[in-house]
Short mmCIF file of C-alpha atoms and ligand atoms in Angstrom, two decimals:
data_model
loop_
_atom_site.label_atom_id
_atom_site.label_comp_id
_atom_site.label_asym_id
_atom_site.label_seq_id
_atom_site.Cartn_x
_atom_site.Cartn_y
_atom_site.Cartn_z
CA MET A 1 -27.10 11.53 -53.95
CA ARG A 2 -28.84 10.81 -50.62
CA LYS A 3 -30.91 7.79 -49.76
CA PHE A 4 -33.70 7.65 -47.14
CA ASP A 5 -35.78 4.70 -45.98
CA GLY A 6 -39.52 4.81 -45.55
CA LYS A 7 -42.53 2.58 -45.25
CA SER A 8 -44.22 1.77 -48.51
CA VAL A 9 -47.92 2.54 -48.81
CA TYR A 10 -48.22 1.80 -52.48
CA LYS A 11 -45.72 -0.03 -54.65
CA GLY A 12 -44.43 1.44 -57.83
CA ILE A 13 -41.65 3.64 -58.97
CA ALA A 14 -41.46 7.35 -59.75
CA VAL A 15 -38.73 9.53 -61.19
CA GLY A 16 -39.02 13.31 -61.32
CA PRO A 17 -38.65 16.64 -59.55
CA VAL A 18 -39.76 17.04 -55.95
CA ALA A 19 -42.27 19.67 -54.83
CA VAL A 20 -41.80 20.42 -51.15
CA LEU A 21 -45.00 21.24 -49.34
CA SER A 22 -43.51 23.26 -46.57
CA GLN A 23 -45.42 24.01 -43.39
CA LYS A 24 -43.50 27.23 -42.95
CA GLU A 25 -44.35 30.55 -44.56
CA GLU A 26 -41.63 31.78 -46.81
CA GLN A 27 -40.15 35.19 -46.04
CA VAL A 28 -40.70 37.99 -48.51
CA ARG A 29 -37.95 40.61 -48.73
CA ARG A 30 -38.72 44.31 -48.44
CA SER A 31 -37.01 46.59 -50.90
CA ARG A 32 -37.34 50.27 -51.76
CA ILE A 33 -38.55 51.08 -55.24
CA ALA A 34 -38.19 54.22 -57.32
CA HIS A 35 -41.15 53.84 -59.70
CA PRO A 36 -44.39 53.07 -57.90
CA GLU A 37 -46.43 53.12 -61.13
CA ALA A 38 -44.34 50.27 -62.55
CA GLU A 39 -44.85 48.35 -59.32
CA LEU A 40 -48.61 48.92 -59.47
CA ALA A 41 -48.62 47.60 -63.03
CA ARG A 42 -46.83 44.46 -61.84
CA VAL A 43 -49.55 43.89 -59.22
CA ARG A 44 -52.30 44.33 -61.81
CA GLU A 45 -50.62 41.84 -64.11
CA ALA A 46 -50.15 39.36 -61.26
CA VAL A 47 -53.83 39.70 -60.32
CA GLY A 48 -54.71 38.84 -63.92
CA THR A 49 -52.44 35.78 -63.89
CA ALA A 50 -53.77 34.66 -60.51
CA GLN A 51 -57.36 34.98 -61.79
CA GLU A 52 -56.51 32.79 -64.76
CA GLN A 53 -54.85 30.21 -62.48
CA LEU A 54 -57.87 30.18 -60.19
CA GLN A 55 -60.26 29.78 -63.11
CA ALA A 56 -58.22 26.84 -64.40
CA LEU A 57 -58.09 25.32 -60.91
CA TYR A 58 -61.83 25.77 -60.56
CA GLU A 59 -62.50 23.96 -63.81
CA LYS A 60 -60.11 21.15 -62.90
CA ALA A 61 -61.68 20.82 -59.46
CA VAL A 62 -65.20 20.67 -60.92
CA ALA A 63 -64.11 17.73 -63.04
CA GLN A 64 -62.32 16.00 -60.17
CA VAL A 65 -64.42 16.65 -57.09
CA GLY A 66 -67.60 18.31 -58.39
CA GLU A 67 -68.88 21.87 -58.31
CA ALA A 68 -69.58 21.95 -54.62
CA SER A 69 -65.98 21.38 -53.54
CA ALA A 70 -64.64 23.48 -56.37
CA ALA A 71 -66.54 26.56 -55.20
CA ILE A 72 -63.66 27.58 -52.97
CA PHE A 73 -61.72 28.70 -56.05
CA GLU A 74 -64.60 30.96 -57.07
CA VAL A 75 -64.52 32.53 -53.63
CA HIS A 76 -60.80 33.17 -54.08
CA GLN A 77 -61.45 34.84 -57.42
CA MET A 78 -63.97 37.17 -55.81
CA MET A 79 -61.60 38.03 -53.00
CA LEU A 80 -58.93 38.95 -55.53
CA GLU A 81 -61.30 41.58 -56.91
CA ASP A 82 -62.02 43.08 -53.52
CA ASP A 83 -61.42 46.87 -53.59
CA ASP A 84 -60.41 47.17 -49.94
CA TYR A 85 -57.76 44.52 -50.35
CA LEU A 86 -56.36 45.90 -53.60
CA ASP A 87 -56.50 49.54 -52.41
CA ALA A 88 -54.51 48.60 -49.32
CA ILE A 89 -51.79 47.06 -51.52
CA TYR A 90 -51.73 50.00 -53.95
CA GLY A 91 -51.73 52.52 -51.10
CA MET A 92 -48.76 50.90 -49.44
CA ILE A 93 -46.72 50.86 -52.64
CA ARG A 94 -47.48 54.52 -53.28
CA THR A 95 -46.89 55.87 -49.79
CA GLU A 96 -44.10 53.64 -48.54
CA LEU A 97 -42.38 53.04 -51.88
CA VAL A 98 -42.02 49.32 -51.22
CA ASN A 99 -41.88 46.41 -53.69
CA ALA A 100 -45.13 44.72 -54.74
CA GLU A 101 -44.29 41.38 -53.07
CA TYR A 102 -43.79 43.06 -49.71
CA ALA A 103 -46.98 45.14 -50.00
CA VAL A 104 -48.99 42.02 -50.85
CA ALA A 105 -47.45 40.02 -47.99
CA VAL A 106 -48.10 42.72 -45.38
CA THR A 107 -51.62 43.41 -46.64
CA GLY A 108 -52.34 39.68 -46.66
CA ASP A 109 -51.15 39.39 -43.05
CA ASN A 110 -53.19 42.42 -41.94
CA PHE A 111 -56.40 41.22 -43.56
CA SER A 112 -55.87 37.72 -42.33
CA GLU A 113 -55.41 38.97 -38.76
CA MET A 114 -58.49 41.12 -39.07
CA PHE A 115 -60.56 38.11 -40.19
CA SER A 116 -59.17 35.84 -37.46
CA GLY A 117 -60.27 38.37 -34.86
CA MET A 118 -63.90 38.31 -36.00
CA GLU A 119 -66.68 36.69 -34.02
CA ASP A 120 -68.42 35.00 -36.91
CA ASP A 121 -66.97 31.58 -37.70
CA TYR A 122 -67.50 31.97 -41.40
CA MET A 123 -65.54 35.24 -41.44
CA LYS A 124 -62.86 33.74 -39.21
CA ALA A 125 -62.33 31.02 -41.76
CA ARG A 126 -61.67 33.67 -44.44
CA ALA A 127 -58.29 34.36 -42.79
CA ALA A 128 -56.75 31.31 -44.41
CA ASP A 129 -58.24 32.28 -47.78
CA VAL A 130 -56.69 35.77 -47.71
CA LYS A 131 -53.35 34.17 -46.89
CA ASP A 132 -53.82 31.76 -49.72
CA ILE A 133 -54.64 34.38 -52.35
CA SER A 134 -51.81 36.61 -51.10
CA ASN A 135 -49.36 33.73 -51.45
CA ARG A 136 -50.65 33.08 -54.93
CA LEU A 137 -50.19 36.76 -55.87
CA ILE A 138 -46.65 36.69 -54.51
CA GLN A 139 -45.97 33.56 -56.57
CA CYS A 140 -47.34 35.29 -59.65
CA LEU A 141 -45.08 38.25 -58.95
CA GLY A 142 -42.23 35.77 -59.08
CA GLY A 143 -41.27 36.51 -55.49
CA GLN A 144 -41.74 33.09 -53.99
CA GLU A 145 -41.52 29.52 -55.07
CA GLY A 146 -44.84 27.79 -55.75
CA LYS A 147 -46.39 25.74 -52.99
CA ALA A 148 -46.84 22.12 -53.92
CA LEU A 149 -50.60 22.35 -53.65
CA THR A 150 -50.68 24.17 -56.99
CA LEU A 151 -48.30 21.94 -58.91
CA ARG A 152 -47.05 23.28 -62.20
CA GLU A 153 -45.42 20.07 -63.46
CA PRO A 154 -45.73 16.39 -62.53
CA SER A 155 -43.87 16.12 -59.24
CA ILE A 156 -43.03 13.97 -56.26
CA ILE A 157 -44.87 15.59 -53.33
CA VAL A 158 -42.70 15.81 -50.24
CA ALA A 159 -44.50 16.92 -47.09
CA ASP A 160 -44.49 16.59 -43.35
CA ASP A 161 -47.93 14.98 -43.54
CA LEU A 162 -50.97 15.35 -45.74
CA SER A 163 -54.56 15.57 -44.62
CA PRO A 164 -57.29 13.94 -46.69
CA SER A 165 -58.62 17.40 -47.59
CA GLU A 166 -55.20 18.55 -48.82
CA THR A 167 -54.92 15.43 -50.92
CA VAL A 168 -58.38 15.95 -52.36
CA GLN A 169 -57.44 19.46 -53.44
CA MET A 170 -54.33 18.42 -55.36
CA ASP A 171 -54.26 17.90 -59.08
CA LYS A 172 -53.95 14.14 -59.22
CA THR A 173 -52.57 14.10 -62.73
CA LYS A 174 -49.50 15.97 -61.51
CA ILE A 175 -48.61 13.73 -58.58
CA LEU A 176 -45.85 11.27 -59.45
CA ALA A 177 -45.45 10.02 -55.89
CA ILE A 178 -46.08 11.06 -52.29
CA VAL A 179 -43.39 11.06 -49.61
CA THR A 180 -44.23 12.12 -46.08
CA VAL A 181 -42.23 12.42 -42.88
CA HIS A 182 -45.23 11.30 -40.81
CA GLY A 183 -48.49 9.55 -41.72
CA SER A 184 -49.73 6.01 -41.42
CA ALA A 185 -50.28 3.20 -43.89
CA ASN A 186 -53.97 2.99 -43.05
CA SER A 187 -54.78 6.68 -43.14
CA HIS A 188 -57.14 8.03 -45.75
CA THR A 189 -54.31 9.80 -47.50
CA SER A 190 -52.60 6.44 -47.96
CA ILE A 191 -55.86 4.96 -49.21
CA LEU A 192 -56.14 7.81 -51.70
CA ALA A 193 -52.60 7.15 -52.90
CA ARG A 194 -53.40 3.51 -53.55
CA MET A 195 -56.64 4.48 -55.22
CA MET A 196 -54.85 6.81 -57.59
CA ASN A 197 -52.11 4.32 -58.36
CA ILE A 198 -49.50 6.62 -56.87
CA PRO A 199 -46.28 5.27 -55.33
CA ALA A 200 -46.19 6.50 -51.75
CA LEU A 201 -43.80 6.35 -48.81
CA ILE A 202 -44.47 7.40 -45.24
CA GLY A 203 -42.22 7.75 -42.21
CA VAL A 204 -39.28 9.12 -44.21
CA ALA A 205 -36.98 11.03 -41.85
CA LEU A 206 -36.47 14.18 -43.91
CA ASP A 207 -35.61 17.74 -42.95
CA LEU A 208 -37.90 19.60 -45.33
CA ASP A 209 -35.90 22.83 -44.96
CA GLU A 210 -32.93 21.12 -46.55
CA ILE A 211 -34.78 20.04 -49.69
CA THR A 212 -35.26 22.39 -52.60
CA SER A 213 -38.30 22.02 -54.82
CA GLY A 214 -37.24 21.00 -58.29
CA THR A 215 -34.45 18.65 -57.14
CA ASP A 216 -34.61 15.35 -59.00
CA ALA A 217 -35.53 12.25 -57.02
CA VAL A 218 -36.53 8.62 -57.26
CA VAL A 219 -39.27 7.00 -55.17
CA ASP A 220 -39.07 3.25 -54.97
CA GLY A 221 -42.31 2.04 -53.45
CA THR A 222 -41.23 -1.58 -53.59
CA LEU A 223 -38.00 -1.19 -51.63
CA GLY A 224 -39.36 1.71 -49.57
CA GLU A 225 -36.62 4.10 -50.65
CA PHE A 226 -36.49 7.80 -51.41
CA ILE A 227 -33.38 8.84 -53.31
CA LEU A 228 -32.67 12.52 -53.59
CA ALA A 229 -30.47 13.77 -56.45
CA PRO A 230 -29.83 10.25 -57.79
CA ASP A 231 -26.69 9.60 -59.82
CA ASP A 232 -26.98 8.60 -63.46
CA ALA A 233 -26.83 4.87 -62.77
CA VAL A 234 -29.62 4.93 -60.18
CA ARG A 235 -31.75 7.15 -62.38
CA ALA A 236 -31.27 4.88 -65.42
CA GLN A 237 -32.13 1.79 -63.37
CA ALA A 238 -35.26 3.47 -62.01
CA ARG A 239 -36.35 4.48 -65.51
CA GLN A 240 -35.89 0.91 -66.69
CA ARG A 241 -38.04 -0.42 -63.86
CA LEU A 242 -40.64 2.21 -64.60
CA ASP A 243 -40.77 0.96 -68.20
CA GLU A 244 -41.17 -2.62 -66.97
CA GLU A 245 -43.99 -1.55 -64.72
CA LEU A 246 -45.76 0.20 -67.55
CA GLU A 247 -45.37 -2.96 -69.62
CA LYS A 248 -46.97 -4.97 -66.82
CA ARG A 249 -49.83 -2.52 -66.73
CA ARG A 250 -50.26 -2.90 -70.48
CA LEU A 251 -50.54 -6.66 -69.99
CA LEU A 252 -53.22 -6.20 -67.40
CA GLN A 253 -55.15 -4.11 -69.87
CA GLU A 254 -55.62 -7.31 -71.85
CA LEU A 255 -57.84 -8.53 -69.05
CA LYS A 256 -60.29 -5.74 -69.65
CA GLY A 257 -63.73 -6.95 -70.62
CA LYS A 258 -63.07 -10.47 -69.22
CA ASP A 259 -65.13 -11.77 -66.29
CA ASN A 260 -63.95 -12.49 -62.76
CA CYS A 261 -64.45 -16.20 -62.94
CA THR A 262 -62.37 -18.98 -61.40
CA GLN A 263 -61.48 -21.96 -63.58
CA SER A 264 -64.21 -23.98 -61.91
CA GLY A 265 -66.77 -21.33 -62.82
CA ARG A 266 -67.26 -19.39 -59.59
CA LYS A 267 -67.90 -15.76 -60.36
CA LEU A 268 -67.25 -12.77 -58.10
CA ASN A 269 -68.06 -9.10 -58.43
CA VAL A 270 -64.95 -6.97 -58.46
CA PHE A 271 -65.95 -3.39 -57.75
CA ALA A 272 -63.96 -0.24 -57.02
CA ASN A 273 -63.75 2.25 -54.14
CA ILE A 274 -63.94 5.97 -54.81
CA GLY A 275 -63.84 9.22 -52.87
CA SER A 276 -65.11 11.69 -55.44
CA VAL A 277 -66.85 12.11 -58.75
CA GLY A 278 -63.44 12.60 -60.33
CA ASP A 279 -62.45 9.03 -59.43
CA VAL A 280 -65.11 7.51 -61.66
CA GLY A 281 -62.70 7.89 -64.57
CA TYR A 282 -60.28 5.47 -62.83
CA VAL A 283 -63.14 3.05 -62.18
CA LEU A 284 -64.12 2.91 -65.83
CA GLU A 285 -60.51 2.88 -67.01
CA ASN A 286 -59.88 -0.21 -64.88
CA ASP A 287 -63.07 -1.94 -65.97
CA ALA A 288 -64.58 -2.37 -62.50
CA GLY A 289 -68.01 -4.01 -62.42
CA GLY A 290 -69.41 -1.27 -60.22
CA ILE A 291 -68.57 1.00 -57.30
CA GLY A 292 -68.54 -0.92 -54.04
CA LEU A 293 -67.78 2.05 -51.82
CA PHE A 294 -68.21 5.74 -52.55
CA ARG A 295 -66.85 7.45 -49.43
CA SER A 296 -69.39 10.29 -49.53
CA GLU A 297 -67.73 12.13 -46.63
CA PHE A 298 -65.16 13.47 -49.08
CA LEU A 299 -67.94 15.72 -50.42
CA TYR A 300 -68.00 17.30 -46.97
CA LEU A 301 -64.23 17.82 -46.65
CA GLY A 302 -62.16 20.78 -47.84
CA ARG A 303 -65.01 23.26 -47.65
CA ASP A 304 -66.56 25.73 -45.21
CA ASP A 305 -70.10 24.50 -44.85
CA PHE A 306 -72.32 21.48 -45.37
CA PRO A 307 -72.91 20.52 -48.98
CA THR A 308 -76.54 21.29 -49.78
CA GLU A 309 -79.05 18.69 -50.92
CA GLU A 310 -78.77 20.01 -54.48
CA GLU A 311 -74.97 19.88 -54.44
CA GLN A 312 -75.03 16.31 -53.20
CA LEU A 313 -77.72 15.31 -55.66
CA GLN A 314 -75.59 16.67 -58.47
CA ALA A 315 -72.55 14.65 -57.36
CA TYR A 316 -74.45 11.39 -56.85
CA ARG A 317 -76.35 11.78 -60.10
CA GLN A 318 -73.14 12.39 -61.99
CA VAL A 319 -71.56 9.22 -60.60
CA LEU A 320 -74.68 7.16 -61.34
CA GLN A 321 -74.98 8.50 -64.86
CA MET A 322 -71.30 7.90 -65.59
CA MET A 323 -71.63 4.32 -64.34
CA GLY A 324 -74.70 3.60 -66.47
CA GLU A 325 -76.29 0.32 -65.44
CA LYS A 326 -73.46 -0.67 -63.13
CA LYS A 327 -74.14 -0.69 -59.40
CA VAL A 328 -72.97 2.26 -57.28
CA ILE A 329 -72.88 1.77 -53.52
CA ILE A 330 -72.77 5.11 -51.76
CA ARG A 331 -71.85 5.07 -48.12
CA THR A 332 -73.48 7.75 -46.01
CA LEU A 333 -71.32 10.30 -44.25
CA ASP A 334 -68.47 8.74 -42.25
CA ILE A 335 -67.01 11.91 -40.78
CA GLY A 336 -65.07 12.11 -37.51
CA ALA A 337 -61.83 10.46 -36.35
CA ASP A 338 -59.21 11.30 -39.01
CA LYS A 339 -61.76 12.96 -41.32
CA GLN A 340 -62.52 16.33 -39.80
CA ALA A 341 -64.43 19.32 -41.15
CA ASP A 342 -64.38 22.44 -38.95
CA TYR A 343 -67.97 23.41 -39.58
CA PHE A 344 -69.17 20.21 -37.87
CA HIS A 345 -67.72 21.73 -34.68
CA LEU A 346 -66.78 18.31 -33.35
CA GLU A 347 -65.29 18.45 -29.90
CA LYS A 348 -61.77 17.25 -29.37
CA GLU A 349 -61.94 13.71 -28.08
CA GLU A 350 -59.60 11.47 -26.15
CA ASN A 351 -60.32 8.53 -28.46
CA PRO A 352 -61.68 9.89 -31.72
CA ALA A 353 -61.76 6.47 -33.42
CA LEU A 354 -64.06 5.33 -30.62
CA GLY A 355 -65.89 8.60 -30.59
CA TYR A 356 -68.58 10.69 -32.15
CA ARG A 357 -68.37 9.71 -35.79
CA ALA A 358 -70.17 8.31 -38.81
CA ILE A 359 -73.67 6.95 -38.16
CA ARG A 360 -73.50 8.24 -34.60
CA ILE A 361 -73.41 11.82 -35.89
CA CYS A 362 -76.19 11.03 -38.36
CA LEU A 363 -78.46 9.61 -35.66
CA LYS A 364 -77.72 12.40 -33.18
CA GLN A 365 -78.00 15.18 -35.76
CA PRO A 366 -80.67 13.73 -38.05
CA ASP A 367 -81.05 16.94 -40.06
CA ILE A 368 -77.60 16.37 -41.54
CA PHE A 369 -78.60 12.77 -42.26
CA ARG A 370 -81.97 13.69 -43.77
CA THR A 371 -80.38 16.09 -46.22
CA GLN A 372 -78.05 13.36 -47.44
CA LEU A 373 -80.82 10.76 -47.60
CA ARG A 374 -83.05 13.10 -49.60
CA ALA A 375 -80.21 13.66 -52.07
CA LEU A 376 -79.53 9.92 -52.28
CA PHE A 377 -83.14 8.88 -52.80
CA ARG A 378 -83.64 11.61 -55.38
CA ALA A 379 -80.48 10.46 -57.17
CA SER A 380 -81.64 6.84 -57.13
CA VAL A 381 -83.80 7.34 -60.22
CA HIS A 382 -80.68 8.03 -62.28
CA GLY A 383 -78.99 4.64 -62.08
CA SER A 384 -78.41 1.54 -60.02
CA LEU A 385 -77.89 2.97 -56.54
CA ALA A 386 -77.35 1.12 -53.27
CA ILE A 387 -77.00 2.92 -49.94
CA MET A 388 -74.69 1.69 -47.23
CA TYR A 389 -74.55 2.78 -43.59
CA PRO A 390 -71.17 2.84 -41.75
CA MET A 391 -70.01 1.91 -38.24
CA ILE A 392 -73.11 -0.03 -37.25
CA ILE A 393 -73.08 -1.78 -33.88
CA SER A 394 -76.69 -2.82 -33.31
CA THR A 395 -80.08 -3.77 -34.71
CA GLU A 396 -81.55 -0.73 -32.89
CA GLU A 397 -79.39 1.58 -34.99
CA VAL A 398 -80.60 -0.04 -38.19
CA ARG A 399 -84.19 0.21 -37.02
CA ARG A 400 -83.73 3.93 -36.27
CA ILE A 401 -82.05 4.49 -39.65
CA PHE A 402 -84.98 2.89 -41.44
CA GLU A 403 -87.43 5.07 -39.47
CA ILE A 404 -85.60 8.17 -40.67
CA VAL A 405 -85.50 6.76 -44.20
CA GLU A 406 -89.27 6.26 -44.11
CA GLU A 407 -89.77 9.86 -42.93
CA VAL A 408 -87.63 11.11 -45.79
CA LYS A 409 -89.48 8.98 -48.33
CA ALA A 410 -92.85 10.24 -47.02
CA GLN A 411 -91.68 13.86 -47.40
CA LEU A 412 -90.54 13.22 -50.95
CA ARG A 413 -93.78 11.49 -51.80
CA GLU A 414 -95.78 14.36 -50.41
CA ALA A 415 -93.79 16.84 -52.46
CA ASP A 416 -94.22 14.70 -55.57
CA VAL A 417 -90.48 14.24 -55.91
CA PRO A 418 -89.65 10.99 -57.71
CA PHE A 419 -87.33 8.45 -56.09
CA GLY A 420 -86.34 4.83 -56.65
CA ASP A 421 -85.99 1.79 -54.44
CA PRO A 422 -82.27 1.45 -53.75
CA GLU A 423 -80.81 -1.57 -51.96
CA GLN A 424 -79.81 -0.70 -48.41
CA GLY A 425 -76.94 -2.41 -46.67
CA ILE A 426 -74.54 -1.88 -43.82
CA MET A 427 -70.83 -1.92 -43.32
CA ILE A 428 -69.50 -4.51 -40.94
CA GLU A 429 -66.66 -2.67 -39.25
CA THR A 430 -67.15 -3.47 -35.59
CA PRO A 431 -66.88 -6.77 -33.73
CA ALA A 432 -70.39 -6.01 -32.41
CA ALA A 433 -71.80 -6.03 -35.94
CA VAL A 434 -70.04 -9.33 -36.63
CA MET A 435 -71.52 -10.91 -33.53
CA MET A 436 -74.98 -9.57 -34.44
CA SER A 437 -74.64 -10.40 -38.13
CA ASP A 438 -77.31 -13.10 -38.07
CA GLU A 439 -79.95 -10.65 -36.82
CA LEU A 440 -78.64 -7.80 -38.97
CA ALA A 441 -78.76 -9.93 -42.11
CA GLN A 442 -82.51 -10.27 -41.65
CA MET A 443 -82.91 -6.48 -41.72
CA VAL A 444 -80.72 -5.32 -44.60
CA ASP A 445 -80.05 -6.18 -48.25
CA PHE A 446 -76.30 -6.72 -48.01
CA PHE A 447 -73.13 -6.52 -45.93
CA SER A 448 -69.82 -4.98 -46.83
CA VAL A 449 -66.94 -5.71 -44.49
CA GLY A 450 -64.78 -2.66 -43.70
CA THR A 451 -61.64 -4.52 -42.77
CA ASN A 452 -59.67 -1.35 -42.00
CA ASP A 453 -61.83 -0.49 -39.04
CA LEU A 454 -62.76 -4.08 -38.25
CA THR A 455 -59.06 -4.88 -37.85
CA GLN A 456 -58.47 -1.78 -35.73
CA TYR A 457 -61.39 -2.53 -33.41
CA THR A 458 -60.73 -6.28 -33.24
CA LEU A 459 -57.02 -6.02 -32.55
CA ALA A 460 -57.39 -2.80 -30.50
CA ILE A 461 -54.83 -1.12 -32.73
CA ASP A 462 -55.20 2.48 -33.88
CA ARG A 463 -54.98 2.35 -37.68
CA GLN A 464 -53.56 5.90 -37.66
CA ASN A 465 -50.64 5.10 -35.39
CA ALA A 466 -47.58 4.33 -37.49
CA ARG A 467 -45.75 2.91 -34.47
CA LEU A 468 -48.25 0.09 -34.38
CA ASP A 469 -47.98 -0.89 -38.03
CA ASP A 470 -45.90 -3.93 -37.06
CA PHE A 471 -48.71 -5.16 -34.82
CA TYR A 472 -51.51 -4.33 -37.27
CA ASN A 473 -51.78 -7.77 -38.79
CA PRO A 474 -54.74 -7.82 -41.16
CA HIS A 475 -54.16 -11.55 -41.76
CA HIS A 476 -54.91 -12.17 -38.10
CA GLU A 477 -56.98 -15.33 -37.76
CA ALA A 478 -59.51 -13.42 -35.62
CA VAL A 479 -60.26 -11.07 -38.49
CA LEU A 480 -60.47 -13.88 -41.06
CA ARG A 481 -62.85 -15.89 -38.89
CA MET A 482 -65.03 -12.82 -38.46
CA ILE A 483 -65.27 -12.39 -42.22
CA GLN A 484 -66.33 -16.03 -42.56
CA MET A 485 -68.98 -15.52 -39.91
CA VAL A 486 -70.33 -12.45 -41.69
CA VAL A 487 -70.50 -14.23 -45.06
CA ASP A 488 -72.27 -17.22 -43.50
CA SER A 489 -74.81 -14.99 -41.73
CA ALA A 490 -75.57 -13.13 -44.96
CA HIS A 491 -75.99 -16.31 -47.01
CA ARG A 492 -78.19 -17.92 -44.38
CA HIS A 493 -80.71 -15.17 -45.07
CA GLY A 494 -80.25 -14.97 -48.82
CA LYS A 495 -78.18 -11.79 -48.74
CA TRP A 496 -74.80 -11.05 -50.27
CA ALA A 497 -71.57 -10.09 -48.52
CA GLY A 498 -68.55 -8.22 -49.83
CA ILE A 499 -65.34 -6.69 -48.58
CA CYS A 500 -64.56 -3.02 -49.18
CA GLY A 501 -61.64 -2.54 -46.78
CA GLU A 502 -58.05 -2.61 -48.00
CA LEU A 503 -57.79 -6.33 -47.27
CA GLY A 504 -60.04 -7.04 -50.24
CA ALA A 505 -57.14 -6.09 -52.50
CA ASP A 506 -54.67 -8.43 -50.82
CA LEU A 507 -53.73 -10.89 -53.57
CA GLU A 508 -52.45 -13.38 -51.01
CA LEU A 509 -55.97 -13.69 -49.64
CA THR A 510 -58.00 -13.78 -52.86
CA GLU A 511 -58.16 -17.57 -52.81
CA THR A 512 -59.19 -17.57 -49.14
CA PHE A 513 -61.98 -15.09 -49.85
CA VAL A 514 -63.24 -17.16 -52.78
CA LYS A 515 -63.30 -20.25 -50.56
CA MET A 516 -65.12 -18.33 -47.84
CA GLY A 517 -67.88 -17.53 -50.31
CA VAL A 518 -67.31 -13.77 -50.43
CA ASP A 519 -69.56 -12.39 -53.19
CA GLU A 520 -67.87 -9.09 -53.91
CA LEU A 521 -64.47 -7.46 -53.50
CA SER A 522 -64.34 -3.69 -53.72
CA VAL A 523 -60.81 -2.39 -54.13
CA SER A 524 -58.84 0.63 -55.36
CA PRO A 525 -59.50 1.03 -59.08
CA SER A 526 -55.86 0.17 -59.81
CA MET A 527 -56.30 -3.24 -58.12
CA VAL A 528 -59.37 -4.35 -60.09
CA LEU A 529 -57.44 -5.99 -62.92
CA PRO A 530 -54.76 -7.64 -60.72
CA ILE A 531 -57.59 -9.17 -58.64
CA ARG A 532 -59.34 -10.32 -61.81
CA LYS A 533 -56.11 -11.96 -62.96
CA ARG A 534 -55.74 -13.75 -59.62
CA ILE A 535 -59.37 -15.00 -59.61
CA ARG A 536 -59.03 -16.31 -63.16
CA GLU A 537 -55.91 -18.28 -62.16
CA LEU A 538 -57.73 -20.09 -59.34
CA ALA A 539 -58.78 -23.67 -59.94
C1 LIG B 601 -63.01 0.25 -43.54
O1 LIG B 601 -63.06 0.63 -42.38
O2 LIG B 601 -62.48 -0.81 -43.92
C2 LIG B 601 -63.60 1.09 -44.60
C3 LIG B 601 -63.71 0.65 -45.84
O3 LIG B 601 -63.97 2.36 -44.26
P1 LIG B 601 -62.91 3.56 -44.09
O4 LIG B 601 -61.56 3.05 -44.50
O5 LIG B 601 -63.39 4.68 -44.92
O6 LIG B 601 -62.99 3.85 -42.63
MG1 LIG B 602 -64.28 2.34 -41.84
#
């Protein structure tokens, strides 16, 4: 038994096997074979198995992240049928009399190198896909342990770090907990962990080479401990606590269907934050009153090109239809900083958090923005949509946004495409927006305070830098006063103000927020019922 300390991102306990997501390629052994035909048959069988796996992954991904993001698995299926690729593997087995695993590994490397050397960016990006399908084939041949990204059983993911796109691609139902060597509590991966109700630890000093996938472990998100190969006593204790936790969750279920009303009758909206269509299930399961933040940029991550208007429309429509009459606030693209997609070709920046991101990209590259706005306005006829713009610093930006919105609406009108009249609001994530909130409130329908960024920009602390977590004090009086100012500005002009940053879920502050007059709290789906409980306890 070995115990490691880490920083807790999400409380909770998990017991189960670990799946190590190793950065390193595993070595495949070369061996000489006597019967090439038998080896060829093994490859054919493995191709069949891999195709089935990819089909299953595709279907799962469609349900979780929508068709657009799932398309990558279809591409992999097509590549697995490619004659050049398969002939190269067969040829090598026949002429060099080598084992199937080795032939696949070498062919995968050769093809991947060939793609990387190509001029065209799209073809270049295929290099990683060939590697991926070759690794899958080798797994199917039984020659290599599975990578954690394609989990076969519910597991504790152990990795050096996880990018938001990697997290998006994982099968959420199979993640018991996440343990990373690096990472920060305010990163999007940590936010995803909280959203999915998954115990998570970061900053755990592990040597991944020393850990074998399948080893039993315990993750204690409350104490911030990772225990590898626990003894019977530790395991039994963890299981007992897990049972208690489940019991607590059952109790919270009793709050379903109740309203978020203090004892003196003040009512708040408690909404949920999501990153994909697949998250709507968690929203409904936890009885949220609406979606207060749909981080639409996740539609753009983990893929090779911009999602088309139709792809976006499909995703937004699905969310709206699943939510029925409940409000869905979709935030326009907030790419940049820690959320990177290669095809945006964003330059490397000295200070990405202060750089070319979010609304700045949309205003500088309005074609990207227009496509999203067209999809949003078209989707607005399918439910109760509100649109929210991120990272605003000035009234000029809002004015320019509304000009573009009017252009888009005129185009739609001309083409006889129906659209609704969604509410339009902004995120308050910069001290500039706070200071201008009185003027901004006169222009928009609502405010939603993004406390993650507002804290980072107010305290001048990089939310991604784990070394600064001790300084990152979200209860800082400066931040709390800013929230009060924002709420007051909104109310002065008859608008509403909510909080959609992580602070909204802080149970220690619920009472403060109620007193401030905050109208809405949008939190991870798993925090909706605990917040409701807290509000109902308040006098
Ligand atoms: C925030 O900054 O608080 C916010 C909700 O946006 P994100 O975390 O996606 O940057
Ligand atoms: Mg933000």
